[in-house]
Amino acid sequence: MNVLENTLDVIRKNTANIHVENIRNVLIIYEEKTFYIGDTCILFDNLRYVRTFFHKAKVELNFLNKKNMRYYHALLANNPNFDSIRDDDWADIDFSKYDLLICVTYKEQALLEFLHDTYQDLLTKDQFRLAICSFSEGILVPLKNITYVFPEYQPLRDYTLASSATTPCELYLTTEENEWANTWLASQGVGEEDDLYIMFDSASERHKLLDIRVYFDLLGWLLEQPNVKVLIFDEKDIGKSAFYLEWLGEEKMNNIIISKKLGFREDLTLIGSKYTKVVLGPCTGLMHCASSIFNNLLINGLAIDNIPLLVTYTGQYIGENNNINVWWGNAPLVNCLLLKEIDQRKQIVLLRDLTAEERNVKDSLPCSEYTFEMLVDFLSARLPVSL
């Protein structure tokens, strides 16, 4: 057995001998190579179960991908399940002060080598007490030639899977943030009599979107309704104002609000405004954020009648472990649409109306097959009463 194997054997023994009551300090290190808002929103919510499982522990998060810190901070702001959020290099972390290290990283082998070299004195004296468990394989996008060396801790994994299957995701807005959002929207011309509709017009992959003509026909129809303002996000200021003007014309643009150059956290805060009555978009990150925001607001006392109409349209899911139920099976406030061919006719069906068996059948049509008429038929019966 080589020296690294000796160190890994010590870590495995420490992990096998975990006593929940004795875990007081937990560090989670997280690194991904491809960032997706929706995946990260769900992941961060699942990490909350570290706190409830190790109920006496302080839980800290450390990120290795520094360029995405603005997104991490936006998604984790006000989250009560973590005691600190930072992006320290390994050399700046005193791993010896922690009882448990949870790894979500492609660099487990490099981390093992670092710990072996850094804590050789403690290892030699049989005083290295750190337990380490890996969540890397279950969370990270698979890459070739990657080896995960640290053991899993099955009790925590089982607890997380069971808890996350029944508890909806949450994002945490403060009262001050809600007040800021309401004030900002009022400054953009949203009045007390207005209903704010939020339209998400982008996704990580083009096939998740409606045909562009269907999208703008639907948007034009919504803008014809009384007292409606529509919010579009343009965080990077790529010129959506001119693009929408070309499609809609000046009259309809009077009721379009485009959020330009606001931070990601500010855009999330706008979603949770008191004016928001409809949120509509593809299966994308911001839609997961909207679901999580209103799950939390509902838990904290927002009346169910004040929850906006949340609608996501979905298409085809590719991959063995990738299906609609994975993404929307535990989003109770969201009207999740699938397009299916039933009796030789294309029809919109709701995920919540399907049996457990039907949810796993991959027979949905692509998003490009939705028509304006289908979407209007669905929305007409569900839009706010004022329409």
mmCIF file of C-alpha atoms in Angstrom:
data_model
loop_
_atom_site.group_PDB
_atom_site.id
_atom_site.type_symbol
_atom_site.label_atom_id
_atom_site.label_comp_id
_atom_site.label_asym_id
_atom_site.label_seq_id
_atom_site.Cartn_x
_atom_site.Cartn_y
_atom_site.Cartn_z
ATOM 1 C CA MET A 1 0.000 0.000 0.000
ATOM 2 C CA ASN A 2 1.542 3.339 -1.054
ATOM 3 C CA VAL A 3 1.574 6.443 1.140
ATOM 4 C CA LEU A 4 -1.467 7.993 -0.557
ATOM 5 C CA GLU A 5 -3.399 4.783 -0.025
ATOM 6 C CA ASN A 6 -2.460 4.936 3.637
ATOM 7 C CA THR A 7 -3.867 8.468 3.876
ATOM 8 C CA LEU A 8 -7.022 7.482 2.008
ATOM 9 C CA ASP A 9 -7.447 4.494 4.306
ATOM 10 C CA VAL A 10 -7.331 6.818 7.330
ATOM 11 C CA ILE A 11 -9.988 9.042 5.733
ATOM 12 C CA ARG A 12 -12.195 6.055 4.940
ATOM 13 C CA LYS A 13 -12.006 4.867 8.530
ATOM 14 C CA ASN A 14 -12.817 8.355 9.834
ATOM 15 C CA THR A 15 -15.845 8.498 7.533
ATOM 16 C CA ALA A 16 -17.031 5.017 8.437
ATOM 17 C CA ASN A 17 -16.933 6.007 12.114
ATOM 18 C CA ILE A 18 -19.003 9.196 11.821
ATOM 19 C CA HIS A 19 -21.255 9.849 14.813
ATOM 20 C CA VAL A 20 -23.844 12.469 13.890
ATOM 21 C CA GLU A 21 -23.925 13.955 17.378
ATOM 22 C CA ASN A 22 -20.176 14.615 17.282
ATOM 23 C CA ILE A 23 -20.127 16.505 13.977
ATOM 24 C CA ARG A 24 -19.854 20.201 14.845
ATOM 25 C CA ASN A 25 -18.047 21.737 11.861
ATOM 26 C CA VAL A 26 -18.793 20.819 8.247
ATOM 27 C CA LEU A 27 -17.153 22.231 5.136
ATOM 28 C CA ILE A 28 -18.613 21.690 1.650
ATOM 29 C CA ILE A 29 -16.281 22.351 -1.260
ATOM 30 C CA TYR A 30 -17.936 22.770 -4.622
ATOM 31 C CA GLU A 31 -16.543 23.003 -8.118
ATOM 32 C CA GLU A 32 -18.240 22.591 -11.483
ATOM 33 C CA LYS A 33 -17.000 23.190 -14.987
ATOM 34 C CA THR A 34 -20.387 23.992 -16.540
ATOM 35 C CA PHE A 35 -22.736 26.322 -14.669
ATOM 36 C CA TYR A 36 -26.507 26.115 -15.121
ATOM 37 C CA ILE A 37 -28.821 28.269 -13.018
ATOM 38 C CA GLY A 38 -31.556 25.659 -12.626
ATOM 39 C CA ASP A 39 -29.225 22.794 -11.729
ATOM 40 C CA THR A 40 -27.418 24.979 -9.199
ATOM 41 C CA CYS A 41 -30.651 26.290 -7.682
ATOM 42 C CA ILE A 42 -31.821 22.723 -7.035
ATOM 43 C CA LEU A 43 -28.407 21.569 -5.829
ATOM 44 C CA PHE A 44 -28.032 24.379 -3.304
ATOM 45 C CA ASP A 45 -31.477 23.609 -1.972
ATOM 46 C CA ASN A 46 -30.523 19.946 -1.534
ATOM 47 C CA LEU A 47 -27.413 20.940 0.407
ATOM 48 C CA ARG A 48 -29.664 22.375 3.126
ATOM 49 C CA TYR A 49 -30.164 18.816 4.371
ATOM 50 C CA VAL A 50 -26.568 18.753 5.551
ATOM 51 C CA ARG A 51 -27.720 21.206 8.231
ATOM 52 C CA THR A 52 -30.755 19.212 9.295
ATOM 53 C CA PHE A 53 -28.916 15.869 9.238
ATOM 54 C CA PHE A 54 -25.951 17.130 11.263
ATOM 55 C CA HIS A 55 -28.226 19.232 13.421
ATOM 56 C CA LYS A 56 -25.538 20.446 15.813
ATOM 57 C CA ALA A 57 -23.088 21.475 13.106
ATOM 58 C CA LYS A 58 -21.905 24.739 11.648
ATOM 59 C CA VAL A 59 -22.017 24.376 7.843
ATOM 60 C CA GLU A 60 -19.728 26.351 5.543
ATOM 61 C CA LEU A 61 -19.566 26.478 1.743
ATOM 62 C CA ASN A 62 -16.380 27.040 -0.237
ATOM 63 C CA PHE A 63 -16.392 27.451 -4.006
ATOM 64 C CA LEU A 64 -13.450 26.751 -6.269
ATOM 65 C CA ASN A 65 -14.836 28.336 -9.435
ATOM 66 C CA LYS A 66 -14.380 31.995 -8.535
ATOM 67 C CA LYS A 67 -15.809 33.403 -11.769
ATOM 68 C CA ASN A 68 -19.303 32.227 -10.828
ATOM 69 C CA MET A 69 -19.328 33.714 -7.315
ATOM 70 C CA ARG A 70 -21.833 36.426 -8.258
ATOM 71 C CA TYR A 71 -24.327 33.707 -9.191
ATOM 72 C CA TYR A 72 -23.580 31.665 -6.085
ATOM 73 C CA HIS A 73 -24.056 34.686 -3.832
ATOM 74 C CA ALA A 74 -27.301 35.594 -5.615
ATOM 75 C CA LEU A 75 -28.763 32.122 -5.204
ATOM 76 C CA LEU A 76 -27.609 31.733 -1.602
ATOM 77 C CA ALA A 77 -28.309 35.197 -0.210
ATOM 78 C CA ASN A 78 -30.244 35.064 3.085
ATOM 79 C CA ASN A 79 -30.119 31.270 3.063
ATOM 80 C CA PRO A 80 -30.337 30.206 6.735
ATOM 81 C CA ASN A 81 -28.770 26.800 6.125
ATOM 82 C CA PHE A 82 -25.165 27.954 5.686
ATOM 83 C CA ASP A 83 -22.966 29.874 8.089
ATOM 84 C CA SER A 84 -20.464 31.197 5.562
ATOM 85 C CA ILE A 85 -19.918 31.332 1.815
ATOM 86 C CA ARG A 86 -16.469 31.959 0.389
ATOM 87 C CA ASP A 87 -13.987 31.075 -2.360
ATOM 88 C CA ASP A 88 -10.743 30.324 -0.531
ATOM 89 C CA ASP A 89 -7.921 28.384 -2.138
ATOM 90 C CA TRP A 90 -7.116 25.073 -0.478
ATOM 91 C CA ALA A 91 -3.906 26.516 0.944
ATOM 92 C CA ASP A 92 -5.943 29.109 2.838
ATOM 93 C CA ILE A 93 -8.254 26.581 4.483
ATOM 94 C CA ASP A 94 -7.460 24.944 7.800
ATOM 95 C CA PHE A 95 -8.996 21.551 7.060
ATOM 96 C CA SER A 96 -7.926 20.238 10.451
ATOM 97 C CA LYS A 97 -10.556 22.327 12.243
ATOM 98 C CA TYR A 98 -13.431 20.513 10.508
ATOM 99 C CA ASP A 99 -15.043 17.245 11.504
ATOM 100 C CA LEU A 100 -16.426 16.543 8.046
ATOM 101 C CA LEU A 101 -15.542 17.622 4.521
ATOM 102 C CA ILE A 102 -18.139 17.080 1.787
ATOM 103 C CA CYS A 103 -16.646 17.100 -1.704
ATOM 104 C CA VAL A 104 -18.346 18.122 -4.913
ATOM 105 C CA THR A 105 -15.328 18.458 -7.187
ATOM 106 C CA TYR A 106 -13.558 16.880 -10.134
ATOM 107 C CA LYS A 107 -10.270 17.282 -8.243
ATOM 108 C CA GLU A 108 -10.625 14.652 -5.552
ATOM 109 C CA GLN A 109 -7.327 12.998 -6.420
ATOM 110 C CA ALA A 110 -5.501 16.341 -6.275
ATOM 111 C CA LEU A 111 -7.215 17.132 -2.969
ATOM 112 C CA LEU A 112 -6.086 13.813 -1.516
ATOM 113 C CA GLU A 113 -2.515 14.603 -2.504
ATOM 114 C CA PHE A 114 -2.801 18.101 -1.014
ATOM 115 C CA LEU A 115 -4.122 16.806 2.304
ATOM 116 C CA HIS A 116 -1.468 14.108 2.426
ATOM 117 C CA ASP A 117 1.316 16.654 1.939
ATOM 118 C CA THR A 118 -0.163 19.381 4.169
ATOM 119 C CA TYR A 119 -1.135 17.250 7.163
ATOM 120 C CA GLN A 120 1.705 14.760 7.152
ATOM 121 C CA ASP A 121 2.556 15.549 10.781
ATOM 122 C CA LEU A 122 -0.972 14.781 11.975
ATOM 123 C CA LEU A 123 -1.096 11.644 9.842
ATOM 124 C CA THR A 124 2.223 10.425 11.238
ATOM 125 C CA LYS A 125 0.998 10.964 14.806
ATOM 126 C CA ASP A 126 -2.369 9.301 14.048
ATOM 127 C CA GLN A 127 -4.114 12.592 14.828
ATOM 128 C CA PHE A 128 -5.767 13.269 11.460
ATOM 129 C CA ARG A 129 -9.462 13.091 12.332
ATOM 130 C CA LEU A 130 -11.122 14.585 9.250
ATOM 131 C CA ALA A 131 -13.924 12.515 7.716
ATOM 132 C CA ILE A 132 -14.469 13.100 4.001
ATOM 133 C CA CYS A 133 -17.392 12.026 1.877
ATOM 134 C CA SER A 134 -18.004 12.545 -1.811
ATOM 135 C CA PHE A 135 -21.130 13.774 -3.549
ATOM 136 C CA SER A 136 -19.196 14.415 -6.752
ATOM 137 C CA GLU A 137 -20.355 11.521 -8.900
ATOM 138 C CA GLY A 138 -24.017 12.042 -8.074
ATOM 139 C CA ILE A 139 -23.988 15.792 -8.709
ATOM 140 C CA LEU A 140 -21.381 16.760 -11.298
ATOM 141 C CA VAL A 141 -21.767 16.406 -15.052
ATOM 142 C CA PRO A 142 -19.878 13.221 -16.015
ATOM 143 C CA LEU A 143 -16.467 13.803 -17.597
ATOM 144 C CA LYS A 144 -14.075 11.290 -19.114
ATOM 145 C CA ASN A 145 -10.951 10.228 -17.251
ATOM 146 C CA ILE A 146 -12.162 11.540 -13.889
ATOM 147 C CA THR A 147 -11.643 9.389 -10.802
ATOM 148 C CA TYR A 148 -13.435 10.054 -7.524
ATOM 149 C CA VAL A 149 -11.453 8.706 -4.606
ATOM 150 C CA PHE A 150 -13.362 9.631 -1.458
ATOM 151 C CA PRO A 151 -16.129 7.416 -0.053
ATOM 152 C CA GLU A 152 -19.820 8.235 -0.117
ATOM 153 C CA TYR A 153 -21.666 8.571 3.160
ATOM 154 C CA GLN A 154 -24.831 6.648 2.447
ATOM 155 C CA PRO A 155 -26.924 7.782 5.447
ATOM 156 C CA LEU A 156 -26.618 11.430 4.385
ATOM 157 C CA ARG A 157 -27.267 10.553 0.751
ATOM 158 C CA ASP A 158 -30.401 8.591 1.622
ATOM 159 C CA TYR A 159 -31.653 11.331 3.924
ATOM 160 C CA THR A 160 -31.113 13.986 1.236
ATOM 161 C CA LEU A 161 -32.905 11.980 -1.446
ATOM 162 C CA ALA A 162 -35.880 11.259 0.813
ATOM 163 C CA SER A 163 -36.176 14.848 2.055
ATOM 164 C CA SER A 164 -35.767 16.534 -1.321
ATOM 165 C CA ALA A 165 -38.409 14.274 -2.877
ATOM 166 C CA THR A 166 -41.116 15.761 -0.646
ATOM 167 C CA THR A 167 -39.907 19.275 0.188
ATOM 168 C CA PRO A 168 -40.084 21.923 -2.582
ATOM 169 C CA CYS A 169 -37.052 24.084 -3.341
ATOM 170 C CA GLU A 170 -36.794 27.525 -1.757
ATOM 171 C CA LEU A 171 -35.050 30.839 -2.470
ATOM 172 C CA TYR A 172 -35.023 33.425 0.288
ATOM 173 C CA LEU A 173 -36.000 37.059 -0.299
ATOM 174 C CA THR A 174 -36.044 39.619 2.495
ATOM 175 C CA THR A 175 -38.771 42.165 3.196
ATOM 176 C CA GLU A 176 -36.311 44.893 2.195
ATOM 177 C CA GLU A 177 -35.682 43.198 -1.145
ATOM 178 C CA ASN A 178 -39.398 42.879 -1.778
ATOM 179 C CA GLU A 179 -39.847 46.570 -1.049
ATOM 180 C CA TRP A 180 -36.984 47.441 -3.398
ATOM 181 C CA ALA A 181 -38.556 45.380 -6.188
ATOM 182 C CA ASN A 182 -41.934 47.059 -5.752
ATOM 183 C CA THR A 183 -40.350 50.507 -5.767
ATOM 184 C CA TRP A 184 -38.241 49.756 -8.854
ATOM 185 C CA LEU A 185 -41.232 48.468 -10.805
ATOM 186 C CA ALA A 186 -43.321 51.489 -9.779
ATOM 187 C CA SER A 187 -40.519 53.699 -11.123
ATOM 188 C CA GLN A 188 -40.867 51.866 -14.446
ATOM 189 C CA GLY A 189 -44.548 52.744 -14.682
ATOM 190 C CA VAL A 190 -46.222 49.769 -12.987
ATOM 191 C CA GLY A 191 -49.294 51.047 -11.153
ATOM 192 C CA GLU A 192 -51.367 49.547 -8.367
ATOM 193 C CA GLU A 193 -54.024 48.591 -10.908
ATOM 194 C CA ASP A 194 -51.529 46.774 -13.161
ATOM 195 C CA ASP A 195 -50.787 43.072 -13.424
ATOM 196 C CA LEU A 196 -47.147 42.226 -14.087
ATOM 197 C CA TYR A 197 -46.475 39.314 -16.404
ATOM 198 C CA ILE A 198 -42.893 38.016 -16.509
ATOM 199 C CA MET A 199 -41.761 36.289 -19.699
ATOM 200 C CA PHE A 200 -38.532 34.279 -19.851
ATOM 201 C CA ASP A 201 -37.263 34.292 -23.414
ATOM 202 C CA SER A 202 -33.988 32.358 -23.215
ATOM 203 C CA ALA A 203 -32.724 28.927 -22.217
ATOM 204 C CA SER A 204 -29.481 26.996 -22.123
ATOM 205 C CA GLU A 205 -30.489 25.220 -25.330
ATOM 206 C CA ARG A 206 -32.512 26.527 -28.270
ATOM 207 C CA HIS A 207 -34.731 23.439 -28.465
ATOM 208 C CA LYS A 208 -36.288 24.400 -25.115
ATOM 209 C CA LEU A 209 -37.869 27.526 -26.622
ATOM 210 C CA LEU A 210 -41.078 28.125 -28.540
ATOM 211 C CA ASP A 211 -40.957 28.938 -32.210
ATOM 212 C CA ILE A 212 -40.143 32.634 -32.265
ATOM 213 C CA ARG A 213 -43.349 33.520 -34.155
ATOM 214 C CA VAL A 214 -45.446 31.627 -31.616
ATOM 215 C CA TYR A 215 -43.623 33.411 -28.801
ATOM 216 C CA PHE A 216 -44.278 36.879 -30.189
ATOM 217 C CA ASP A 217 -47.863 36.079 -31.183
ATOM 218 C CA LEU A 218 -48.483 34.954 -27.608
ATOM 219 C CA LEU A 219 -46.730 37.981 -26.159
ATOM 220 C CA GLY A 220 -48.741 40.287 -28.422
ATOM 221 C CA TRP A 221 -51.972 38.652 -27.267
ATOM 222 C CA LEU A 222 -51.024 39.079 -23.600
ATOM 223 C CA LEU A 223 -50.232 42.749 -24.196
ATOM 224 C CA GLU A 224 -53.719 43.283 -25.604
ATOM 225 C CA GLN A 225 -55.247 42.430 -22.238
ATOM 226 C CA PRO A 226 -56.194 45.335 -19.955
ATOM 227 C CA ASN A 227 -53.820 46.580 -17.277
ATOM 228 C CA VAL A 228 -50.969 44.259 -18.236
ATOM 229 C CA LYS A 229 -47.284 45.123 -18.107
ATOM 230 C CA VAL A 230 -44.727 42.554 -19.276
ATOM 231 C CA LEU A 231 -41.251 42.297 -17.799
ATOM 232 C CA ILE A 232 -38.354 40.972 -19.890
ATOM 233 C CA PHE A 233 -34.855 40.418 -18.502
ATOM 234 C CA ASP A 234 -31.804 41.702 -20.382
ATOM 235 C CA GLU A 235 -29.083 41.442 -17.735
ATOM 236 C CA LYS A 236 -26.243 41.805 -20.253
ATOM 237 C CA ASP A 237 -27.974 44.581 -22.223
ATOM 238 C CA ILE A 238 -27.662 42.776 -25.549
ATOM 239 C CA GLY A 239 -30.213 45.008 -27.256
ATOM 240 C CA LYS A 240 -33.545 43.354 -26.547
ATOM 241 C CA SER A 241 -35.368 46.696 -26.651
ATOM 242 C CA ALA A 242 -34.679 47.144 -30.361
ATOM 243 C CA PHE A 243 -35.393 43.497 -31.078
ATOM 244 C CA TYR A 244 -38.772 43.548 -29.305
ATOM 245 C CA LEU A 245 -39.675 46.876 -30.921
ATOM 246 C CA GLU A 246 -39.140 45.348 -34.337
ATOM 247 C CA TRP A 247 -41.516 42.486 -33.557
ATOM 248 C CA LEU A 248 -44.157 44.324 -31.536
ATOM 249 C CA GLY A 249 -44.247 47.934 -32.708
ATOM 250 C CA GLU A 250 -44.261 51.090 -30.611
ATOM 251 C CA GLU A 251 -47.786 50.807 -29.206
ATOM 252 C CA LYS A 252 -47.252 47.396 -27.583
ATOM 253 C CA MET A 253 -43.763 48.364 -26.457
ATOM 254 C CA ASN A 254 -45.354 50.964 -24.192
ATOM 255 C CA ASN A 255 -46.352 48.106 -21.914
ATOM 256 C CA ILE A 256 -43.011 46.280 -22.031
ATOM 257 C CA ILE A 257 -40.473 46.767 -19.233
ATOM 258 C CA ILE A 258 -36.953 45.554 -19.935
ATOM 259 C CA SER A 259 -34.675 45.063 -16.968
ATOM 260 C CA LYS A 260 -31.216 46.045 -18.209
ATOM 261 C CA LYS A 261 -27.904 45.592 -16.443
ATOM 262 C CA LEU A 262 -29.396 44.807 -13.064
ATOM 263 C CA GLY A 263 -27.558 42.190 -11.057
ATOM 264 C CA PHE A 264 -28.786 38.619 -11.024
ATOM 265 C CA ARG A 265 -30.002 38.973 -7.435
ATOM 266 C CA GLU A 266 -31.992 42.079 -8.343
ATOM 267 C CA ASP A 267 -33.668 40.225 -11.205
ATOM 268 C CA LEU A 268 -34.621 37.411 -8.829
ATOM 269 C CA THR A 269 -36.058 39.984 -6.459
ATOM 270 C CA LEU A 270 -38.231 41.453 -9.225
ATOM 271 C CA ILE A 271 -39.771 38.030 -9.797
ATOM 272 C CA GLY A 272 -41.088 38.050 -6.240
ATOM 273 C CA SER A 273 -42.731 41.479 -6.464
ATOM 274 C CA LYS A 274 -46.266 42.159 -5.248
ATOM 275 C CA TYR A 275 -47.243 43.055 -8.826
ATOM 276 C CA THR A 276 -46.297 39.686 -10.321
ATOM 277 C CA LYS A 277 -49.369 37.835 -11.527
ATOM 278 C CA VAL A 278 -47.974 35.517 -14.227
ATOM 279 C CA VAL A 279 -44.567 33.942 -14.819
ATOM 280 C CA LEU A 280 -44.209 32.082 -18.101
ATOM 281 C CA GLY A 281 -41.174 30.425 -19.608
ATOM 282 C CA PRO A 282 -39.394 27.300 -20.798
ATOM 283 C CA CYS A 283 -37.773 24.657 -18.618
ATOM 284 C CA THR A 284 -34.934 26.919 -17.621
ATOM 285 C CA GLY A 285 -33.057 28.188 -14.609
ATOM 286 C CA LEU A 286 -35.072 31.316 -13.972
ATOM 287 C CA MET A 287 -38.260 29.281 -13.981
ATOM 288 C CA HIS A 288 -36.820 27.077 -11.224
ATOM 289 C CA CYS A 289 -35.867 30.237 -9.346
ATOM 290 C CA ALA A 290 -39.403 31.601 -9.675
ATOM 291 C CA SER A 291 -40.830 28.350 -8.346
ATOM 292 C CA SER A 292 -38.404 28.423 -5.406
ATOM 293 C CA ILE A 293 -39.131 32.080 -4.588
ATOM 294 C CA PHE A 294 -42.877 31.560 -4.342
ATOM 295 C CA ASN A 295 -42.502 28.256 -2.473
ATOM 296 C CA ASN A 296 -40.687 30.231 0.217
ATOM 297 C CA LEU A 297 -43.108 33.158 0.175
ATOM 298 C CA LEU A 298 -46.020 30.747 0.563
ATOM 299 C CA ILE A 299 -44.340 29.046 3.531
ATOM 300 C CA ASN A 300 -43.789 32.468 5.081
ATOM 301 C CA GLY A 301 -47.410 33.531 4.904
ATOM 302 C CA LEU A 302 -48.200 34.750 1.391
ATOM 303 C CA ALA A 303 -51.812 33.784 0.716
ATOM 304 C CA ILE A 304 -52.229 31.108 -1.936
ATOM 305 C CA ASP A 305 -54.554 33.471 -3.823
ATOM 306 C CA ASN A 306 -51.621 35.868 -4.191
ATOM 307 C CA ILE A 307 -49.325 33.291 -5.759
ATOM 308 C CA PRO A 308 -48.962 34.144 -9.451
ATOM 309 C CA LEU A 309 -49.811 31.770 -12.252
ATOM 310 C CA LEU A 310 -46.525 29.927 -12.856
ATOM 311 C CA VAL A 311 -46.346 28.157 -16.214
ATOM 312 C CA THR A 312 -43.444 26.314 -17.787
ATOM 313 C CA TYR A 313 -43.685 24.658 -21.180
ATOM 314 C CA THR A 314 -41.479 21.630 -21.746
ATOM 315 C CA GLY A 315 -40.355 19.540 -24.668
ATOM 316 C CA GLN A 316 -38.185 16.473 -25.044
ATOM 317 C CA TYR A 317 -35.693 15.341 -22.403
ATOM 318 C CA ILE A 318 -32.582 13.532 -23.567
ATOM 319 C CA GLY A 319 -30.582 11.120 -21.438
ATOM 320 C CA GLU A 320 -31.254 8.031 -19.355
ATOM 321 C CA ASN A 321 -31.701 9.833 -16.029
ATOM 322 C CA ASN A 322 -33.156 13.022 -17.471
ATOM 323 C CA ASN A 323 -36.909 13.345 -17.541
ATOM 324 C CA ILE A 324 -39.592 15.862 -16.718
ATOM 325 C CA ASN A 325 -40.239 14.401 -13.297
ATOM 326 C CA VAL A 326 -36.611 14.989 -12.279
ATOM 327 C CA TRP A 327 -36.996 18.710 -12.920
ATOM 328 C CA TRP A 328 -40.640 19.461 -12.100
ATOM 329 C CA GLY A 329 -41.989 16.528 -10.119
ATOM 330 C CA ASN A 330 -41.639 18.441 -6.846
ATOM 331 C CA ALA A 331 -42.719 21.931 -7.902
ATOM 332 C CA PRO A 332 -46.309 22.114 -6.623
ATOM 333 C CA LEU A 333 -46.986 25.732 -7.628
ATOM 334 C CA VAL A 334 -45.883 25.293 -11.244
ATOM 335 C CA ASN A 335 -48.212 24.402 -14.082
ATOM 336 C CA CYS A 336 -45.819 22.195 -16.034
ATOM 337 C CA LEU A 337 -46.949 21.672 -19.628
ATOM 338 C CA LEU A 338 -46.167 18.734 -21.860
ATOM 339 C CA LEU A 339 -47.210 18.441 -25.473
ATOM 340 C CA LYS A 340 -48.365 14.972 -26.484
ATOM 341 C CA GLU A 341 -50.113 13.339 -29.417
ATOM 342 C CA ILE A 342 -53.278 11.701 -28.128
ATOM 343 C CA ASP A 343 -55.759 10.050 -30.496
ATOM 344 C CA GLN A 344 -53.884 11.591 -33.431
ATOM 345 C CA ARG A 345 -54.274 15.086 -32.005
ATOM 346 C CA LYS A 346 -51.621 17.242 -30.369
ATOM 347 C CA GLN A 347 -52.688 18.244 -26.873
ATOM 348 C CA ILE A 348 -51.246 20.078 -23.890
ATOM 349 C CA VAL A 349 -51.310 18.003 -20.721
ATOM 350 C CA LEU A 350 -50.244 18.933 -17.191
ATOM 351 C CA LEU A 351 -47.548 16.997 -15.359
ATOM 352 C CA ARG A 352 -49.633 16.944 -12.197
ATOM 353 C CA ASP A 353 -52.393 15.078 -14.043
ATOM 354 C CA LEU A 354 -50.121 12.181 -15.040
ATOM 355 C CA THR A 355 -49.639 8.989 -13.075
ATOM 356 C CA ALA A 356 -46.187 8.100 -11.742
ATOM 357 C CA GLU A 357 -45.789 5.635 -14.602
ATOM 358 C CA GLU A 358 -46.888 8.147 -17.251
ATOM 359 C CA ARG A 359 -44.403 10.723 -15.983
ATOM 360 C CA ASN A 360 -41.519 8.475 -16.949
ATOM 361 C CA VAL A 361 -42.720 7.853 -20.495
ATOM 362 C CA LYS A 362 -40.708 9.970 -22.925
ATOM 363 C CA ASP A 363 -43.277 10.605 -25.628
ATOM 364 C CA SER A 364 -43.545 14.390 -25.452
ATOM 365 C CA LEU A 365 -43.309 16.472 -28.603
ATOM 366 C CA PRO A 366 -40.654 19.192 -28.996
ATOM 367 C CA CYS A 367 -41.316 22.784 -27.941
ATOM 368 C CA SER A 368 -41.340 23.830 -31.589
ATOM 369 C CA GLU A 369 -44.671 21.984 -31.945
ATOM 370 C CA TYR A 370 -46.613 24.228 -29.546
ATOM 371 C CA THR A 371 -48.982 26.536 -31.388
ATOM 372 C CA PHE A 372 -50.311 29.943 -30.483
ATOM 373 C CA GLU A 373 -53.866 28.569 -30.332
ATOM 374 C CA MET A 374 -52.932 25.788 -27.901
ATOM 375 C CA LEU A 375 -51.236 28.165 -25.502
ATOM 376 C CA VAL A 376 -54.019 30.730 -25.649
ATOM 377 C CA ASP A 377 -56.602 28.029 -24.957
ATOM 378 C CA PHE A 378 -54.640 26.939 -21.906
ATOM 379 C CA LEU A 379 -53.970 30.426 -20.564
ATOM 380 C CA SER A 380 -57.395 31.927 -21.219
ATOM 381 C CA ALA A 381 -59.001 29.822 -18.503
ATOM 382 C CA ARG A 382 -56.270 30.517 -15.971
ATOM 383 C CA LEU A 383 -55.147 34.127 -16.283
ATOM 384 C CA PRO A 384 -56.006 36.548 -13.448
ATOM 385 C CA VAL A 385 -59.714 37.273 -13.048
ATOM 386 C CA SER A 386 -59.219 40.932 -14.008
ATOM 387 C CA LEU A 387 -58.815 39.800 -17.585
#
